Amino acid sequence: MERKTLGWTGEKISPLILGSWEYGTTSIIDEANAVKIIRKAIEMGINAIDTAESYGNGLSEIVIGRAIKQFKREEVFIITKVSIDHLRYNDVLRAAEGSLKRLETNYIDLYLVHWPNHYVPIRETAKAMERLFNEGKIRYIGLSNFSLPLLREFREHLSKTDVAANELHYNLLFRDVEKEVLPYMQRENIPLLAYDSLGLGYLVGRKEVRNEYRWYVLARETYIRSIEPLVNEISSIAKELNKTPAQVVLNWLISKDSVFAIFNTTKEEHLKDNLGSIGWKLGDNELRRIDEAVKKVIIDYFVR
């Protein structure tokens, strides 16, 4: 599989990163099938997996730890996150130990601060993260959901290394990061890990609203109807290119400099479908058509 350089780290990982929050939700997928999907993804060339201690209260990490046992540790690039309520110095250290134990590994490749906590000084969290780096328990320090001012501040408190990535909400519909933070990160060679890359499936035609998804902005009948013209345009472009809608939506992301797409799946056929987003690139005409369709969508939290 094609590899993409993870910014200044020089690490070569797959442009698609396997997301895993669903693997901590047994009402969506059981542990045995989650392990099968993870192993199949690795066998097919996905070498980066994204998780967090908060996903299923650690269950996602446990499942990933089980799944990767049959592979060499260096073959899998593990990304996990410390929760917003564990950002005090000693709490960060304890949280990392918990993740290491659940993942059954002695190091984490990329350890992210999941969300900023405005009641905890950034310096305190940064120093704890750098201690973990110095001790070799994490190879790289990263952030998630950090705005440009907070990203800059966090970097100022690191002395031995730098921020290696920022994981942000980004897809072809939700583009607020394009205003400031993405241009800055591209200039600084800090990659963006884009979560919600497929809009929880609603950008590629999902209609059902399951209880587990009702927290999501598009998981409402009103919004499903409002984005239908965009979904139809994506489908038309896919047919013209002999691709699928998911491949078009993911390719839109991974074709950008320093951007990786995190995708979630519980089905092997969707895994294979998503991998078809790699190795080609949308043309200027397709990109223009997508942009025009996006501009016509009006929903809460949408920033044009």
PDB file of C-alpha atoms in Angstrom, residues 4 9 26 146 186 254:
ATOM      1  CA  LYS A   4       2.522   9.015   3.294  1.00  0.00           C
ATOM      2  CA  THR A   9       8.663  12.815  12.024  1.00  0.00           C
ATOM      3  CA  THR A  26     -20.447  -3.692  21.967  1.00  0.00           C
ATOM      4  CA  PHE A 146      -6.668  22.140  19.589  1.00  0.00           C
ATOM      5  CA  GLN A 186       1.131  22.843   6.642  1.00  0.00           C
ATOM      6  CA  ILE A 254      -5.905  12.376   1.547  1.00  0.00           C
TER       7      ILE A 254
END
